[in-house]
Every structure is written in C-alpha cells, then in structure tokens.
Amino acid sequence: MSYKQPDKHGHFDKFGGKYVPETLIPAINELEKIYTEARDDASFQNELSSLLKHYSGRPTPLFFAHRISQELGFNVYLKREDLNHTGAHKINNALGQILLAKKMGKNRIIAETGAGMHGVATATVAAQFGLKCVVYMGEEDIHRQKLNVFRMNLLGAEVRTVSSGSKTLKDATNEAIRDWVTNVEDTYYLIGSVVGPHPYPMIVRDFQSVIGREAKEQFANRQQLMDNGHKLPSVLIACVGGGSNAIGLFHSFLDDDVRLVGVEAAGHGLETDKHAATMTKGEFGVLHGSASYLLQTEEGQIILPYSISAGLDYPGVGPEHSYLKSIGRVEYVSATDDEAIDSFQWISKNEGILPALESSHAIAYLKQRDNNIQADANVIVCLSGRGDKDVHLVADYLDKKI
Ligand SMILES: Cc1ncc(COP(=O)(O)O)c(C=O)c1O
C-alpha cells in the first residue's frame, strides 16, 4: 500500500483539512507559506539543527535494554526521548515552531497542554527567545501534573486554568483556539501534537521526524558493527495521544518493510466508558480544525476520554494516523492503566529508567500475550518522556505515601 503526503488543502484522503473560523484562514495560510520556505531554507534548518544539538542534547541514544530483552526473548531498543532537555520529545517541535513564530514576527506565544510536557517545552523556548507565553491547561490536568505547572511558572509562563468540560486537554485546546481567534495579529499558536488544522499536523510531524531519522541510522550502524545483515528493525512501537512521538518515529519507515504499532490508552478497559482509545472505538468526525477518528456519540457529541496518563487523555487523534489506520499501514492497539503502571515499575526496576506514564503504555505492549512479536525480533520503542512528573500519581495508584 503506498503512502501519501497531504494534498494542498491538507487532506490525507478524507482526513485532515482546515476547519477553522474565517478569521484564522489568513494566519494559517501565512504559516503554511513561511513553513514551506523554511523547509527548503538551509539557514533555517541549520539554526534548528544547532538548537536540537546544543540546547536539547540530540541525538538521543538508542539504548539496547538487555535485561528486559532477555526476559522477553526478543531485542528491545529504547529511543531515549526522555533524555532531551525538558524531559520529552515535545521540545523537538517547540524549537522548530518558535523559529517559525520568530520568522512571522509574533511576540506572544500560546499553547495547550495535557501532561504539561508540551507546556514546559513551550515555556522553555519562549524564555530562550524572550517571548511572552500563555499556556492553557485543564483543571484536572493541573491537579495531576502539579510539578509541570510549577516548572512553567518558573520559566516565566502564565498557566491559565480551564474549568469547562472534562477539564483536560480537549477543553484546554478549545480555550487556546479562542485566544488565537481573538489575538491572531500578534499571537502564535504553538500546537503540541500532530492535530489541528493544516498545516500543523504536517509541521509537527516534520519537526518530530528527527526521532525516526536518528533511530534508523543508529539501528543500521549498530547492526553493521554486529555484521548480521539486519539493517532495519522488525517492529516500532510508540504511544499515541495526538500522535506526535509515534508519527515522529514511524515517518522514516513508512515505505519500509517494518511493522508499526501505535498504542492508545485503554484506561479502565475498552469494554467500559473510561478509555481514550480513539482508533479502536472512534468514528469519523471533525474536532479542533481537522477531520479524524473521534470518540463521539451517535449524535456527534464528543465523549469525554479517560486515561491515568494526562498526555493520552484526548478524544481525537492526528489526521495522518487516521489515514494510516484506514490503509492498514499502522496497527493501533491499546493498554490499560493497570498495564501502564505495571510497565512503569518493570522498566524502572529492570533498566533503571523511570518512564513517563504515556511511554509506559507503549512499553506495556511488549508484555501483551497476543502482540505477535517473534522470538529474536528487533523492536524499537519510543520512550517519549521521563517519569518524574508521574511519580506521585503512581504512588497514589499503589496506595503509597511519598
Ligand atoms: C511524555 C509524553 N509522551 C507522549 C505524549 C502524547 O503526545 P503525542 O501523542 O503527541 O506524542 C505526551 C503528551 O503530553 C507526553 O508528555
């Protein structure tokens, strides 16, 4: 099955597009123009590469997790996005977009955040470039991710509490869009995942694709050293909230003979109404500016998603993922809260790495009985972020006092 780029209106077949109010059309058209120039501009790309290297610490390692590999009977490599500056993959995109904001002459940055990692990344780059920054965050997420709220404040950002709806990422995104419509003249909306109207899903994907480009080269180099002829991994696994770390890892491999697996949050279980498994349980619809699979009622009302992990707790998913599901190129599966907590502890104890709860969902797939991973397979898992922000949640879940 051949893979496609979005068409000029930002559609991947029926998914994607620009479903925004009239007032935002000039801003997203300008963004598309500036981005298209920047993509082919060597000085823009050099500035971004330099920031990724010297500010964020890229390339991130591809680490062979030998203890869990031994236990599982296949080879697991962890792409260590948790080792980026600020502790997650979100900074790859934030650095790229802040350069676009600068090119567009905007002096105010807004963002939405769920787990707070994108908020922290945005507050960080805004501080680095001397720009004003406002981050919208749901009340429930503010409670779950207190540490990140304080980090954003320390970085000079204003965190605005959103108390409508489920008080999570969906509602924070609604508020950020409202702010953008009102202040579009001087404000740049720095979207944190491969969602929203075109050109955002394409821009965020391109900035996150550094994950897969590096992983491909690192894997091939390792295999060459071992001289065993396997230049490509067998399976790639990543968690899917909006889908940016997953598409970032998968993108360089879409035309290769490599199995790709996205793991969503099954919360309390797919048979309950408490999950965030958009791909498994969702239907076609429009949310936050683009068409994708969505958790919705028969009447088209959004169903409030649930996951223990704030970064996966979103009722939609990127349009490119929706397309990749529709053509059968990527498999979408899910892991429950229980499985994620179990994996959090398993990787901590066996590899000495505390993973984010989001990433713990991807890791959980390694242990699922029906995962169809062959003995001796080479598997790369995107360890999208570090788990410090989740330690108190894990303690509560395990009924432990910190
Ligand atoms: C560490 C981490 N991983 C994954 C995600 C999910 O986002 P995405 O699907 O865009 O990678 C988040 C979102 O906040 C996150 O903080």
Short mmCIF file of C-alpha atoms and ligand atoms in Angstrom, two decimals:
data_model
loop_
_atom_site.label_atom_id
_atom_site.label_comp_id
_atom_site.label_asym_id
_atom_site.label_seq_id
_atom_site.Cartn_x
_atom_site.Cartn_y
_atom_site.Cartn_z
CA MET A 1 0.00 0.00 0.00
CA SER A 2 1.59 3.30 -0.97
CA TYR A 3 1.78 6.15 1.46
CA LYS A 4 0.78 9.75 0.58
CA GLN A 5 1.63 13.27 1.72
CA PRO A 6 -1.32 15.59 2.42
CA ASP A 7 -2.81 17.31 -0.66
CA LYS A 8 -2.67 21.09 -0.97
CA HIS A 9 -5.69 21.52 1.31
CA GLY A 10 -4.04 19.36 3.94
CA HIS A 11 -6.12 16.22 3.38
CA PHE A 12 -4.90 12.67 3.75
CA ASP A 13 -7.83 11.23 1.79
CA LYS A 14 -10.87 12.28 3.84
CA PHE A 15 -8.85 13.12 6.97
CA GLY A 16 -7.24 16.47 7.88
CA GLY A 17 -8.22 19.78 6.27
CA LYS A 18 -8.68 23.30 7.68
CA TYR A 19 -11.97 23.52 9.58
CA VAL A 20 -11.39 26.91 11.20
CA PRO A 21 -13.24 30.22 11.54
CA GLU A 22 -12.76 32.67 8.67
CA THR A 23 -10.63 34.97 10.87
CA LEU A 24 -7.92 32.30 11.18
CA ILE A 25 -7.59 31.50 7.48
CA PRO A 26 -5.05 34.29 6.74
CA ALA A 27 -2.93 33.17 9.75
CA ILE A 28 -2.80 29.51 8.77
CA ASN A 29 -2.18 30.36 5.12
CA GLU A 30 0.70 32.61 6.16
CA LEU A 31 2.06 29.88 8.43
CA GLU A 32 1.96 27.42 5.54
CA LYS A 33 3.85 29.83 3.29
CA ILE A 34 6.50 30.61 5.91
CA TYR A 35 6.91 26.93 6.75
CA THR A 36 7.25 25.88 3.10
CA GLU A 37 10.03 28.45 2.67
CA ALA A 38 11.71 27.41 5.94
CA ARG A 39 11.66 23.73 4.99
CA ASP A 40 13.89 24.44 1.99
CA ASP A 41 15.98 27.13 3.64
CA ALA A 42 19.42 25.88 4.68
CA SER A 43 19.94 28.65 7.25
CA PHE A 44 16.62 27.84 9.00
CA GLN A 45 17.46 24.13 9.04
CA ASN A 46 20.99 24.84 10.32
CA GLU A 47 19.66 27.01 13.15
CA LEU A 48 17.18 24.29 14.12
CA SER A 49 19.83 21.53 13.97
CA SER A 50 22.13 23.60 16.12
CA LEU A 51 19.43 24.18 18.75
CA LEU A 52 18.49 20.48 18.73
CA LYS A 53 22.12 19.55 19.27
CA HIS A 54 23.39 22.21 21.67
CA TYR A 55 20.22 23.18 23.55
CA SER A 56 18.25 19.94 23.61
CA GLY A 57 21.13 17.46 23.55
CA ARG A 58 20.31 15.49 20.39
CA PRO A 59 20.92 12.92 19.08
CA THR A 60 19.18 10.98 21.84
CA PRO A 61 20.62 7.47 22.40
CA LEU A 62 19.13 4.26 21.03
CA PHE A 63 19.63 2.06 24.07
CA PHE A 64 19.63 -1.74 23.98
CA ALA A 65 17.54 -2.77 27.01
CA HIS A 66 19.29 -6.08 27.61
CA ARG A 67 17.62 -7.18 30.85
CA ILE A 68 14.05 -6.92 29.57
CA SER A 69 15.17 -8.32 26.20
CA GLN A 70 16.46 -11.40 27.94
CA GLU A 71 13.19 -11.79 29.82
CA LEU A 72 11.05 -11.31 26.68
CA GLY A 73 13.09 -13.36 24.20
CA PHE A 74 13.38 -10.57 21.62
CA ASN A 75 15.60 -7.49 21.35
CA VAL A 76 14.22 -4.22 22.73
CA TYR A 77 15.84 -0.89 21.91
CA LEU A 78 14.62 2.26 23.65
CA LYS A 79 14.75 5.54 21.74
CA ARG A 80 15.58 7.81 24.67
CA GLU A 81 13.47 10.94 24.01
CA ASP A 82 13.29 11.27 27.81
CA LEU A 83 16.90 12.45 27.69
CA ASN A 84 16.02 15.59 25.74
CA HIS A 85 16.21 18.93 27.54
CA THR A 86 12.91 19.30 29.50
CA GLY A 87 12.43 15.52 29.52
CA ALA A 88 10.31 14.62 26.50
CA HIS A 89 10.06 14.66 22.70
CA LYS A 90 7.87 17.80 22.86
CA ILE A 91 10.93 20.10 22.71
CA ASN A 92 11.77 18.92 19.13
CA ASN A 93 8.58 20.53 17.87
CA ALA A 94 8.65 23.53 20.22
CA LEU A 95 12.11 24.53 18.96
CA GLY A 96 11.02 24.25 15.33
CA GLN A 97 7.83 26.25 15.84
CA ILE A 98 9.43 29.01 17.91
CA LEU A 99 11.71 29.66 14.93
CA LEU A 100 8.61 29.93 12.72
CA ALA A 101 6.99 32.34 15.22
CA LYS A 102 10.14 34.46 15.12
CA LYS A 103 10.09 34.47 11.29
CA MET A 104 6.43 35.58 11.41
CA GLY A 105 7.30 38.46 13.77
CA LYS A 106 4.94 37.27 16.57
CA ASN A 107 5.76 38.34 20.12
CA ARG A 108 3.23 36.31 22.10
CA ILE A 109 3.10 32.50 22.22
CA ILE A 110 0.12 30.44 23.33
CA ALA A 111 -0.13 26.69 23.80
CA GLU A 112 -2.37 23.98 25.22
CA THR A 113 -1.03 21.16 27.33
CA GLY A 114 -2.26 17.90 28.88
CA ALA A 115 0.62 16.23 30.69
CA GLY A 116 2.37 19.58 30.89
CA MET A 117 5.40 18.43 28.91
CA HIS A 118 4.40 20.43 25.85
CA GLY A 119 3.61 23.39 28.12
CA VAL A 120 7.04 23.13 29.71
CA ALA A 121 8.72 22.81 26.29
CA THR A 122 6.84 25.87 25.02
CA ALA A 123 7.57 27.93 28.16
CA THR A 124 11.22 26.91 27.79
CA VAL A 125 11.62 28.02 24.17
CA ALA A 126 9.64 31.21 24.84
CA ALA A 127 12.06 32.03 27.67
CA GLN A 128 15.01 31.23 25.44
CA PHE A 129 13.71 33.60 22.73
CA GLY A 130 12.41 36.29 25.13
CA LEU A 131 8.73 35.94 24.15
CA LYS A 132 5.61 36.22 26.31
CA CYS A 133 3.95 32.83 26.88
CA VAL A 134 0.47 31.74 27.98
CA VAL A 135 -0.34 28.03 28.45
CA TYR A 136 -3.91 26.68 28.73
CA MET A 137 -4.35 23.62 30.91
CA GLY A 138 -7.40 21.78 32.20
CA GLU A 139 -8.11 21.92 35.94
CA GLU A 140 -7.91 18.14 36.22
CA ASP A 141 -4.51 18.08 34.49
CA ILE A 142 -3.26 20.94 36.67
CA HIS A 143 -4.05 18.74 39.64
CA ARG A 144 -2.43 15.63 38.09
CA GLN A 145 0.68 17.44 36.86
CA LYS A 146 1.46 19.96 39.60
CA LEU A 147 5.19 19.68 39.11
CA ASN A 148 4.95 20.77 35.49
CA VAL A 149 2.67 23.70 36.37
CA PHE A 150 5.30 25.00 38.77
CA ARG A 151 8.05 24.42 36.18
CA MET A 152 6.10 26.53 33.65
CA ASN A 153 5.71 29.31 36.23
CA LEU A 154 9.42 29.23 36.99
CA LEU A 155 10.10 29.55 33.27
CA GLY A 156 8.04 32.76 33.22
CA ALA A 157 4.87 31.44 31.56
CA GLU A 158 1.34 32.18 32.70
CA VAL A 159 -0.70 28.99 33.14
CA ARG A 160 -4.43 29.59 32.62
CA THR A 161 -6.76 27.09 34.26
CA VAL A 162 -9.58 25.69 32.09
CA SER A 163 -12.55 24.50 34.13
CA SER A 164 -15.02 23.60 31.37
CA GLY A 165 -15.98 20.12 30.06
CA SER A 166 -13.72 17.29 31.20
CA LYS A 167 -11.19 19.90 32.43
CA THR A 168 -8.48 18.18 30.37
CA LEU A 169 -6.66 18.62 27.05
CA LYS A 170 -9.74 18.92 24.81
CA ASP A 171 -11.03 21.87 26.83
CA ALA A 172 -7.59 23.48 27.07
CA THR A 173 -7.38 23.28 23.26
CA ASN A 174 -10.82 24.95 22.90
CA GLU A 175 -9.60 27.86 25.04
CA ALA A 176 -6.30 28.18 23.19
CA ILE A 177 -8.20 28.35 19.86
CA ARG A 178 -10.49 31.05 21.34
CA ASP A 179 -7.46 33.09 22.42
CA TRP A 180 -5.89 32.65 18.97
CA VAL A 181 -9.02 33.88 17.18
CA THR A 182 -9.05 37.00 19.39
CA ASN A 183 -5.32 37.78 19.28
CA VAL A 184 -4.21 36.42 15.92
CA GLU A 185 -2.36 39.63 14.97
CA ASP A 186 0.47 39.29 17.50
CA THR A 187 -0.01 35.70 18.72
CA TYR A 188 1.50 32.44 17.51
CA TYR A 189 -0.35 29.24 18.48
CA LEU A 190 2.30 26.59 19.17
CA ILE A 191 0.34 23.33 18.82
CA GLY A 192 1.85 20.39 20.66
CA SER A 193 0.84 17.38 18.61
CA VAL A 194 0.04 16.32 15.04
CA VAL A 195 -3.50 17.67 15.37
CA GLY A 196 -5.33 20.89 14.48
CA PRO A 197 -5.89 22.43 11.05
CA HIS A 198 -3.46 22.01 8.17
CA PRO A 199 -0.52 22.83 8.10
CA TYR A 200 0.00 21.96 11.81
CA PRO A 201 -0.16 18.15 11.53
CA MET A 202 2.42 18.28 8.73
CA ILE A 203 4.67 20.81 10.52
CA VAL A 204 4.66 18.96 13.85
CA ARG A 205 5.28 15.64 12.07
CA ASP A 206 8.24 17.08 10.16
CA PHE A 207 9.79 18.51 13.34
CA GLN A 208 9.27 15.22 15.21
CA SER A 209 10.58 13.08 12.34
CA VAL A 210 14.06 13.63 13.70
CA ILE A 211 13.23 10.75 16.11
CA GLY A 212 12.83 8.16 13.35
CA ARG A 213 15.64 9.52 11.16
CA GLU A 214 18.09 9.17 14.04
CA ALA A 215 16.72 5.78 15.12
CA LYS A 216 17.03 4.40 11.58
CA GLU A 217 20.65 5.45 11.27
CA GLN A 218 21.56 4.39 14.82
CA PHE A 219 19.98 0.97 14.33
CA ALA A 220 21.69 0.40 10.97
CA ASN A 221 25.07 1.46 12.43
CA ARG A 222 24.71 -0.92 15.35
CA GLN A 223 23.76 -3.81 13.11
CA GLN A 224 26.67 -3.07 10.79
CA LEU A 225 29.02 -3.29 13.78
CA MET A 226 27.50 -6.64 14.65
CA ASP A 227 27.73 -7.59 10.95
CA ASN A 228 24.47 -9.56 10.98
CA GLY A 229 22.87 -8.04 7.90
CA HIS A 230 19.65 -6.73 9.56
CA LYS A 231 19.63 -3.08 8.52
CA LEU A 232 16.03 -2.44 9.59
CA PRO A 233 14.23 -3.19 12.86
CA SER A 234 11.28 -5.60 12.72
CA VAL A 235 8.79 -3.60 14.82
CA LEU A 236 8.41 0.01 16.00
CA ILE A 237 6.14 0.83 18.94
CA ALA A 238 5.02 4.22 20.28
CA CYS A 239 2.18 5.56 22.41
CA VAL A 240 -0.48 7.70 20.72
CA GLY A 241 -2.17 10.70 22.32
CA GLY A 242 -2.46 13.17 19.45
CA GLY A 243 0.23 11.06 17.82
CA SER A 244 3.38 13.21 17.52
CA ASN A 245 6.01 10.91 19.04
CA ALA A 246 4.53 7.97 17.13
CA ILE A 247 4.49 9.64 13.72
CA GLY A 248 7.93 11.10 14.54
CA LEU A 249 9.31 7.58 14.97
CA PHE A 250 7.31 5.95 12.15
CA HIS A 251 7.65 8.50 9.40
CA SER A 252 11.08 7.50 8.05
CA PHE A 253 9.96 3.85 7.98
CA LEU A 254 6.58 4.18 6.23
CA ASP A 255 7.91 2.82 2.93
CA ASP A 256 9.95 0.06 4.56
CA ASP A 257 9.05 -3.48 5.45
CA VAL A 258 8.74 -2.68 9.16
CA ARG A 259 5.75 -3.35 11.40
CA LEU A 260 4.42 -0.16 13.03
CA VAL A 261 2.30 -0.23 16.19
CA GLY A 262 0.61 2.73 17.93
CA VAL A 263 -0.60 2.17 21.49
CA GLU A 264 -3.54 4.17 22.84
CA ALA A 265 -4.83 4.39 26.39
CA ALA A 266 -7.44 1.77 27.29
CA GLY A 267 -7.93 3.37 30.74
CA HIS A 268 -10.16 1.08 32.81
CA GLY A 269 -10.74 -1.18 29.78
CA LEU A 270 -12.24 -0.88 26.29
CA GLU A 271 -15.44 -2.52 27.48
CA THR A 272 -16.00 0.39 29.91
CA ASP A 273 -16.72 4.03 29.05
CA LYS A 274 -13.42 5.09 30.66
CA HIS A 275 -10.74 4.98 27.99
CA ALA A 276 -9.11 7.15 25.33
CA ALA A 277 -8.87 4.56 22.52
CA THR A 278 -9.86 6.80 19.62
CA MET A 279 -8.60 4.50 16.89
CA THR A 280 -10.30 1.36 18.19
CA LYS A 281 -13.56 2.91 19.32
CA GLY A 282 -13.77 6.21 17.40
CA GLU A 283 -15.75 7.29 14.34
CA PHE A 284 -15.03 9.84 11.62
CA GLY A 285 -15.68 13.46 12.66
CA VAL A 286 -14.26 16.97 12.95
CA LEU A 287 -12.60 18.43 16.06
CA HIS A 288 -10.17 21.31 16.66
CA GLY A 289 -9.83 22.18 12.99
CA SER A 290 -9.43 18.84 11.26
CA ALA A 291 -11.18 15.59 10.39
CA SER A 292 -10.04 12.39 12.08
CA TYR A 293 -11.34 9.50 14.14
CA LEU A 294 -13.04 10.80 17.30
CA LEU A 295 -14.69 9.42 20.40
CA GLN A 296 -18.25 10.63 19.88
CA THR A 297 -21.88 9.73 20.45
CA GLU A 298 -24.28 8.82 17.63
CA GLU A 299 -25.38 12.47 17.67
CA GLY A 300 -21.78 13.64 17.14
CA GLN A 301 -21.19 14.88 20.70
CA ILE A 302 -17.65 14.31 21.98
CA ILE A 303 -17.36 11.53 24.55
CA LEU A 304 -15.06 12.57 27.38
CA PRO A 305 -11.94 10.41 27.23
CA TYR A 306 -10.22 8.96 30.26
CA SER A 307 -6.69 7.74 30.98
CA ILE A 308 -4.46 7.82 34.04
CA SER A 309 -1.97 9.46 31.71
CA ALA A 310 -2.77 13.12 31.05
CA GLY A 311 -0.87 13.10 27.73
CA LEU A 312 -3.04 10.32 26.23
CA ASP A 313 -6.35 11.64 27.51
CA TYR A 314 -7.63 13.18 24.22
CA PRO A 315 -10.81 12.27 22.26
CA GLY A 316 -9.19 12.82 18.84
CA VAL A 317 -6.01 11.80 17.05
CA GLY A 318 -3.92 13.22 14.21
CA PRO A 319 -5.39 13.00 10.69
CA GLU A 320 -2.32 11.25 9.32
CA HIS A 321 -2.72 8.47 11.89
CA SER A 322 -6.39 8.17 10.92
CA TYR A 323 -5.30 7.77 7.31
CA LEU A 324 -2.55 5.26 8.19
CA LYS A 325 -5.13 3.21 10.05
CA SER A 326 -7.56 3.39 7.13
CA ILE A 327 -4.97 1.98 4.69
CA GLY A 328 -3.83 -0.61 7.22
CA ARG A 329 -0.20 0.63 7.34
CA VAL A 330 -0.12 1.11 11.13
CA GLU A 331 -1.74 -1.17 13.73
CA TYR A 332 -3.44 0.61 16.61
CA VAL A 333 -3.79 -1.27 19.88
CA SER A 334 -4.28 -0.22 23.48
CA ALA A 335 -3.02 -0.72 27.04
CA THR A 336 -4.91 -0.15 30.29
CA ASP A 337 -3.99 1.97 33.33
CA ASP A 338 -3.05 -1.23 35.17
CA GLU A 339 -0.75 -2.37 32.39
CA ALA A 340 0.89 1.07 32.18
CA ILE A 341 1.53 1.17 35.94
CA ASP A 342 2.92 -2.35 35.82
CA SER A 343 5.27 -1.40 32.95
CA PHE A 344 6.33 1.79 34.74
CA GLN A 345 7.58 -0.32 37.65
CA TRP A 346 9.02 -3.06 35.41
CA ILE A 347 11.25 -0.70 33.38
CA SER A 348 12.24 1.25 36.50
CA LYS A 349 13.37 -1.88 38.32
CA ASN A 350 14.93 -3.71 35.39
CA GLU A 351 16.50 -0.96 33.31
CA GLY A 352 16.98 1.85 35.83
CA ILE A 353 14.80 4.23 33.82
CA LEU A 354 11.61 5.89 35.13
CA PRO A 355 9.41 6.26 32.02
CA ALA A 356 6.53 8.73 31.60
CA LEU A 357 3.13 7.08 32.08
CA GLU A 358 2.43 7.87 28.40
CA SER A 359 5.53 5.93 27.30
CA SER A 360 4.64 3.15 29.76
CA HIS A 361 1.63 2.36 27.52
CA ALA A 362 3.98 1.66 24.59
CA ILE A 363 6.18 -0.50 26.82
CA ALA A 364 3.12 -2.41 28.05
CA TYR A 365 2.55 -3.77 24.54
CA LEU A 366 5.83 -5.70 24.81
CA LYS A 367 4.22 -7.84 27.51
CA GLN A 368 0.84 -8.40 25.87
CA ARG A 369 0.35 -12.07 25.03
CA ASP A 370 -1.16 -11.51 21.61
CA ASN A 371 1.44 -8.98 20.41
CA ASN A 372 2.71 -11.33 17.72
CA ILE A 373 6.34 -10.30 18.21
CA GLN A 374 8.58 -13.13 17.06
CA ALA A 375 11.49 -14.51 19.09
CA ASP A 376 14.71 -12.66 18.24
CA ALA A 377 12.81 -9.76 16.60
CA ASN A 378 14.41 -6.30 16.83
CA VAL A 379 11.94 -3.89 18.39
CA ILE A 380 12.34 -0.14 18.86
CA VAL A 381 10.10 1.52 21.48
CA CYS A 382 9.84 5.29 21.68
CA LEU A 383 10.49 6.25 25.29
CA SER A 384 8.77 9.58 24.74
CA GLY A 385 9.41 11.12 28.14
CA ARG A 386 10.70 10.70 31.64
CA GLY A 387 8.52 9.71 34.55
CA ASP A 388 9.40 12.18 37.31
CA LYS A 389 6.18 14.11 36.67
CA ASP A 390 4.16 10.93 37.30
CA VAL A 391 5.78 9.63 40.45
CA HIS A 392 3.10 10.97 42.82
CA LEU A 393 0.32 9.56 40.58
CA VAL A 394 1.95 6.14 40.63
CA ALA A 395 2.30 6.40 44.43
CA ASP A 396 -1.44 7.22 44.76
CA TYR A 397 -2.34 4.34 42.45
CA LEU A 398 -0.27 1.93 44.54
CA ASP A 399 -1.64 3.40 47.75
CA LYS A 400 1.81 4.51 48.87
CA LYS A 401 2.61 7.76 50.69
CA ILE A 402 5.54 9.84 49.43
C1 LIG B 1 5.92 12.09 27.52
C2 LIG B 1 4.77 12.14 26.59
N1 LIG B 1 4.60 11.15 25.70
C3 LIG B 1 3.56 11.14 24.84
C4 LIG B 1 2.62 12.15 24.84
C5 LIG B 1 1.48 12.08 23.89
O1 LIG B 1 1.56 13.02 22.85
P1 LIG B 1 1.83 12.60 21.37
O2 LIG B 1 0.89 11.50 21.03
O3 LIG B 1 1.61 13.84 20.59
O4 LIG B 1 3.26 12.14 21.27
C6 LIG B 1 2.75 13.22 25.74
C7 LIG B 1 1.77 14.31 25.76
O5 LIG B 1 1.73 15.16 26.60
C8 LIG B 1 3.85 13.21 26.65
O6 LIG B 1 4.04 14.18 27.54
#
